PDB file of C-alpha atoms in Angstrom:
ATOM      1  CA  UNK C   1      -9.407  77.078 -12.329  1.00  0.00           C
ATOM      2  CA  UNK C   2      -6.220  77.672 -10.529  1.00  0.00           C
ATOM      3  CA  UNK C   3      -7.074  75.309  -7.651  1.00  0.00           C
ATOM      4  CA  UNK C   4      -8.665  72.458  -9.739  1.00  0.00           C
ATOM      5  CA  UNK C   5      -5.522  72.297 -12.264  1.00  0.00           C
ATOM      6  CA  UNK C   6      -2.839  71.903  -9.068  1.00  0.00           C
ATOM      7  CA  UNK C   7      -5.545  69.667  -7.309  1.00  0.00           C
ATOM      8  CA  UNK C   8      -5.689  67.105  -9.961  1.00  0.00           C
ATOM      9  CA  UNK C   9      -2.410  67.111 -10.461  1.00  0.00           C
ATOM     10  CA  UNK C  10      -1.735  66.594  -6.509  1.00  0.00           C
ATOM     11  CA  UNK C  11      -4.282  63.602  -6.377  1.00  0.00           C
ATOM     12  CA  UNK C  12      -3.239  61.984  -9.393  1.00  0.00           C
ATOM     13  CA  UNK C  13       0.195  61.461  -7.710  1.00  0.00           C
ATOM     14  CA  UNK C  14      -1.030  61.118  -5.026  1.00  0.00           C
ATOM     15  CA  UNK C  15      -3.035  57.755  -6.204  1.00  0.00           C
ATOM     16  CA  UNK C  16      -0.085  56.626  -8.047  1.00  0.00           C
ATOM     17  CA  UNK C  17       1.804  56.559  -4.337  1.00  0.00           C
ATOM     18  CA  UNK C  18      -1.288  54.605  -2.717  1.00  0.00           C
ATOM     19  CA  UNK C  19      -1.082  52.198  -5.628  1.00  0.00           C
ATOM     20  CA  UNK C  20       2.530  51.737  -5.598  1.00  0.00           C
ATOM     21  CA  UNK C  21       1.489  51.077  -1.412  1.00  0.00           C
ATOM     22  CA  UNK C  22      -0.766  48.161  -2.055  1.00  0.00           C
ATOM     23  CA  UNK C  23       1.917  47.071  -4.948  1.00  0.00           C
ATOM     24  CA  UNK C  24       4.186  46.835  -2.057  1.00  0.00           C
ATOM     25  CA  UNK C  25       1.730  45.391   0.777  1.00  0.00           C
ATOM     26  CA  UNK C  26       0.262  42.802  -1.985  1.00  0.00           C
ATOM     27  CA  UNK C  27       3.832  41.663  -2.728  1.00  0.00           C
ATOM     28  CA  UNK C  28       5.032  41.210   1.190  1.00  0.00           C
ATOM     29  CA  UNK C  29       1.553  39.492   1.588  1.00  0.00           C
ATOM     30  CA  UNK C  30       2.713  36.585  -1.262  1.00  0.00           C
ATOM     31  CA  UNK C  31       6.077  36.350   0.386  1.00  0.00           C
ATOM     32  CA  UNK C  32       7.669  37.878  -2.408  1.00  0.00           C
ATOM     33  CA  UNK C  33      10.958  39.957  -2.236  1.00  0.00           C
ATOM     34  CA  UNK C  34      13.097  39.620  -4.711  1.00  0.00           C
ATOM     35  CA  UNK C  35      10.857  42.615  -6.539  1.00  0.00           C
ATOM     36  CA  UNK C  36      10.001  46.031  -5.610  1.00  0.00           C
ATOM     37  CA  UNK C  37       6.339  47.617  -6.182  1.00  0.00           C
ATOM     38  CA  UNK C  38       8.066  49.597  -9.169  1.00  0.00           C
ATOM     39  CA  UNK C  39       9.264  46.464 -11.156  1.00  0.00           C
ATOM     40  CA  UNK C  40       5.637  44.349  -9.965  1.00  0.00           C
ATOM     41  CA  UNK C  41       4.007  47.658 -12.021  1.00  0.00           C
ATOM     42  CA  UNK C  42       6.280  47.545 -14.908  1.00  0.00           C
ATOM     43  CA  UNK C  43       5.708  43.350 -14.602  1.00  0.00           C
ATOM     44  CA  UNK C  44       1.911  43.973 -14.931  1.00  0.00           C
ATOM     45  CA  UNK C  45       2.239  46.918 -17.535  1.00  0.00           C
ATOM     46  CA  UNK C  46       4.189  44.205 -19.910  1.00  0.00           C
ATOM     47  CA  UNK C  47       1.855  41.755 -19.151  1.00  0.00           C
ATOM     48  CA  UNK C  48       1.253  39.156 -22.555  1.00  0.00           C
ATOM     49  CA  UNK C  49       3.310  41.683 -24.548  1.00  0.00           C
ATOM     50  CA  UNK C  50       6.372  41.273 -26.180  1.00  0.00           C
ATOM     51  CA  UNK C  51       8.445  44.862 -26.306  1.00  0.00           C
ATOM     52  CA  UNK C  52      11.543  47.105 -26.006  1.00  0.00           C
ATOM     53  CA  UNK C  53      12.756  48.637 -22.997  1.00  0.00           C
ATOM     54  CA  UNK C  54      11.335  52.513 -24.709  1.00  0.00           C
ATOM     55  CA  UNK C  55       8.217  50.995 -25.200  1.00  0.00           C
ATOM     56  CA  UNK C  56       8.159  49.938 -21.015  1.00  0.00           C
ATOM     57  CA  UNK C  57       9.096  53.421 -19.924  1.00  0.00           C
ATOM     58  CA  UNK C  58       6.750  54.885 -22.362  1.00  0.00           C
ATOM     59  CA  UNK C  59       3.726  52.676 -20.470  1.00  0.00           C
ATOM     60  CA  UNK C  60       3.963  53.158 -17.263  1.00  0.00           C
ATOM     61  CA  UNK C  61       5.024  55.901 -14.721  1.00  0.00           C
ATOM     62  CA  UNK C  62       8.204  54.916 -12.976  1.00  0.00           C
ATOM     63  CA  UNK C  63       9.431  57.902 -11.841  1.00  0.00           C
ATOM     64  CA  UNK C  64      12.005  58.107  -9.515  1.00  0.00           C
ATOM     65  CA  UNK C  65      13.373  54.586 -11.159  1.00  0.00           C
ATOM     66  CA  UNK C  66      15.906  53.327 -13.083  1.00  0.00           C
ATOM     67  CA  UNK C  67      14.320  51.396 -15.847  1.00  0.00           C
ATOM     68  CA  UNK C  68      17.020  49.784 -17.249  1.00  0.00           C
ATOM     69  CA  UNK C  69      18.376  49.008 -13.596  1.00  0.00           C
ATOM     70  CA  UNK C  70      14.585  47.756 -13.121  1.00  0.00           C
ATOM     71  CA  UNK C  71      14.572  45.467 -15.776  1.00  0.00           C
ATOM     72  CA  UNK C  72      18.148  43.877 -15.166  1.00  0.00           C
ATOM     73  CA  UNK C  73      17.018  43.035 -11.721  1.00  0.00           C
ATOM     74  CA  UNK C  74      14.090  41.337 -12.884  1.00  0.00           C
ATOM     75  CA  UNK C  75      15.880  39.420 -15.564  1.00  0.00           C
ATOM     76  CA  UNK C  76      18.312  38.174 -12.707  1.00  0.00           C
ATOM     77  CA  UNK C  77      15.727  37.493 -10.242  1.00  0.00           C
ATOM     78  CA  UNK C  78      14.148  35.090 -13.277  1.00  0.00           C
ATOM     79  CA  UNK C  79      10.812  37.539 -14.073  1.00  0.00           C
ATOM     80  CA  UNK C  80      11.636  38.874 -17.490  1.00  0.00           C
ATOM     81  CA  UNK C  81      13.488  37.349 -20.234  1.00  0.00           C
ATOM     82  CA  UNK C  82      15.551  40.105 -22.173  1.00  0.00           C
ATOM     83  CA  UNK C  83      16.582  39.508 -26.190  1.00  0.00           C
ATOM     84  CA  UNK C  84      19.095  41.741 -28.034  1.00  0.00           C
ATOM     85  CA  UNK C  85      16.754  42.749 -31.375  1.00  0.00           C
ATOM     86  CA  UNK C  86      18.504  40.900 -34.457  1.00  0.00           C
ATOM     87  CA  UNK C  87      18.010  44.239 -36.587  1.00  0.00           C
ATOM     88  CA  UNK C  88      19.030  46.457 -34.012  1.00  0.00           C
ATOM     89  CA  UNK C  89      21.597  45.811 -31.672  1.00  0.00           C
ATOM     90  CA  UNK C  90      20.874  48.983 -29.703  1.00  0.00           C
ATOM     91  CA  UNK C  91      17.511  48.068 -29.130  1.00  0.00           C
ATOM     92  CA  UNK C  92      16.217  44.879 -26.545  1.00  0.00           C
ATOM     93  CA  UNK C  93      13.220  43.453 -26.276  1.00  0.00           C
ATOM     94  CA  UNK C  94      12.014  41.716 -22.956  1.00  0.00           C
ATOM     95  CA  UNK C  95       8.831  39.543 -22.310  1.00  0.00           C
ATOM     96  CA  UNK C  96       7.592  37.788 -19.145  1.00  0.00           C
ATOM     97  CA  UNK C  97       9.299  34.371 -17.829  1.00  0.00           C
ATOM     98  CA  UNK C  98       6.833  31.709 -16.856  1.00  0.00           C
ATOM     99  CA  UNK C  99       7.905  33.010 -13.144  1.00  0.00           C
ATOM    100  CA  UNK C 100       6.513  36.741 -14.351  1.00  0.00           C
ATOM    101  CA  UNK C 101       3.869  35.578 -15.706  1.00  0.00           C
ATOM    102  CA  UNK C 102       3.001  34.099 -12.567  1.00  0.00           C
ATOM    103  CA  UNK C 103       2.928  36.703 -10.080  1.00  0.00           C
ATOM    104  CA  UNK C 104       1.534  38.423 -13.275  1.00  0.00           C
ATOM    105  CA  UNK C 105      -1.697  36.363 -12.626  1.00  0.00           C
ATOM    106  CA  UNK C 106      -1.580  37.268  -9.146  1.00  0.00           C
ATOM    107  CA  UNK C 107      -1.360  40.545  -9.327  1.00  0.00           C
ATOM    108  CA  UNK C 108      -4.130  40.618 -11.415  1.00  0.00           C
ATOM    109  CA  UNK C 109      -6.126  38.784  -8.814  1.00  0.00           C
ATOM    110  CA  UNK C 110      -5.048  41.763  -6.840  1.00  0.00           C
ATOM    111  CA  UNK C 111      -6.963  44.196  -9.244  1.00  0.00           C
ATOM    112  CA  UNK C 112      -9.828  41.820  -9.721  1.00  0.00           C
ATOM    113  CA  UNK C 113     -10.243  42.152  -5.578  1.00  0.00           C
ATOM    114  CA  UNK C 114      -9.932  45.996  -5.328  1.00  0.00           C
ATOM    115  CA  UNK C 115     -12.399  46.226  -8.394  1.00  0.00           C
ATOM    116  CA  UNK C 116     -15.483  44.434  -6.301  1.00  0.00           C
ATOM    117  CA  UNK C 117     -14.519  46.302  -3.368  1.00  0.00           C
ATOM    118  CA  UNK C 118     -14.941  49.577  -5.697  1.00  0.00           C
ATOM    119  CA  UNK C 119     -18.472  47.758  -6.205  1.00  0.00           C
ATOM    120  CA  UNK C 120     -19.659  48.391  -2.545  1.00  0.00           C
ATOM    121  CA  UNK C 121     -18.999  52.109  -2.588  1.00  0.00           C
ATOM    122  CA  UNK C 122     -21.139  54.957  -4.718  1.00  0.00           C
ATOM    123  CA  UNK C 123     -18.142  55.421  -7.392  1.00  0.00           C
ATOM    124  CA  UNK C 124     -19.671  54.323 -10.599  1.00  0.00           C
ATOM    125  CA  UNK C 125     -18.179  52.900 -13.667  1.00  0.00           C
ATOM    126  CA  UNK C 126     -19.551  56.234 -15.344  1.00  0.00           C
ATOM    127  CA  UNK C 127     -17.587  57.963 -12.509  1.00  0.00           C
ATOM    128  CA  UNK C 128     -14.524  56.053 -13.470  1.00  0.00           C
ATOM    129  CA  UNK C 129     -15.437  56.844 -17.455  1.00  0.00           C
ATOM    130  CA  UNK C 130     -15.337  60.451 -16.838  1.00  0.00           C
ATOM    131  CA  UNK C 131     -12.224  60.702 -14.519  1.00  0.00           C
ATOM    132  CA  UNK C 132     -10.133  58.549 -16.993  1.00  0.00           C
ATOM    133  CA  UNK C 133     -11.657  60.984 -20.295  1.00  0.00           C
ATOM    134  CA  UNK C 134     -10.717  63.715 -17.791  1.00  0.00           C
ATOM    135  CA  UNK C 135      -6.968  62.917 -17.784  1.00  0.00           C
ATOM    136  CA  UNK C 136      -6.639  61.541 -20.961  1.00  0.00           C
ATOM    137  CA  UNK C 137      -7.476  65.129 -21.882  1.00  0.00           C
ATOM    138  CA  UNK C 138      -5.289  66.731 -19.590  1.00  0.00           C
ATOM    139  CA  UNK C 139      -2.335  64.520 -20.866  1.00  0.00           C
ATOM    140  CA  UNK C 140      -2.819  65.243 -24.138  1.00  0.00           C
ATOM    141  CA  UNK C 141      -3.233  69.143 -23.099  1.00  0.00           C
ATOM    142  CA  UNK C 142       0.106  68.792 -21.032  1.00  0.00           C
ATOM    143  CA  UNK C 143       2.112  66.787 -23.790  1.00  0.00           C
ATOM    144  CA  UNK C 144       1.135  69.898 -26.173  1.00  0.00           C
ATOM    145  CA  UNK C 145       2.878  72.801 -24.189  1.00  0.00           C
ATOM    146  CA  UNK C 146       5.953  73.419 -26.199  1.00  0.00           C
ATOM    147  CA  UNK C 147       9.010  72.284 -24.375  1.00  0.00           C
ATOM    148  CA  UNK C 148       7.352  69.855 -22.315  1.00  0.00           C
ATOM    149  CA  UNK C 149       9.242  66.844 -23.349  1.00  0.00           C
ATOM    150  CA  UNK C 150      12.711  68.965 -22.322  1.00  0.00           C
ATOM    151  CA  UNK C 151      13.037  68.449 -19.055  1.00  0.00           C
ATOM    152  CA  UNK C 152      13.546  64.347 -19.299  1.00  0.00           C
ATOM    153  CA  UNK C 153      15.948  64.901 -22.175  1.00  0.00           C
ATOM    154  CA  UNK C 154      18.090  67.016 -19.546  1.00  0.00           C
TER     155      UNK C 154
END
């Protein structure tokens, strides 16, 4: 059990890397770089939505980023729009510019191509069923140890 616990854990971060690698590749192939593969992933994870800054960290994994510092660059490069909330001041909500909402699209044209190349090879959508219950299990599991939340309040 040893072995399969560490090994999951190494390939899930290890497919978050190759992701954030055809984030990256995707965005130099559209001419785009006034955004990194991090903010085009929080972009996408905000997609339609309408939330706080929290809400984005507690989406997506950025690790390794500055969300905050994320999201002011993308509200000065014109991708996010970001709104003090009216009840509290503390708080800010952002939402996608029409410019965000663009490249939004196109990254989603991005997923729509890897997802029929996925098509030509024997992983099934069962496959990808199971792997995804899989995790979702393990998360829960590892967001149950007590303590586990300490080390990002640190």
């Amino acid at each position: 059990m040893h072995d399969a616990y560490v090994g999951i854990i190494a390939i899930a971060e290890r497919l978050h890397r190759q992701f954030l690698e055809l984030l990256k590749l995707e965005l130099d192939r559209l001419g785009i770089y006034d955004i990194n593969n991090v903010q085009g992933l929080m972009l996408f994870n905000i997609g339609d939505a309408e939330m706080t800054v929290s809400e984005l960290t507690l989406r997506g994994c950025y690790l390794g980023s500055n969300v905050s510092y994320n999201v002011k660059k993308m509200v000065e490069n014109g991708y996010l729009s970001y709104e003090r909330s009216v009840h509290d001041r503390r708080s800010a909500h952002v939402r996608l510019t029409e410019k965000g909402a663009k490249l939004c699209d196109r990254l989603q044209m991005m997923h729509q191509r890897h997802i029929e190349m996925l098509a030509q090879t024997t992983i099934t959508d069962k496959d990808l069923q199971s792997a995804t219950a899989t995790l979702q299990r393990l998360d829960r599991f590892l967001d149950g140890i007590p303590g586990a939340g300490t080390l990002s309040a640190a």
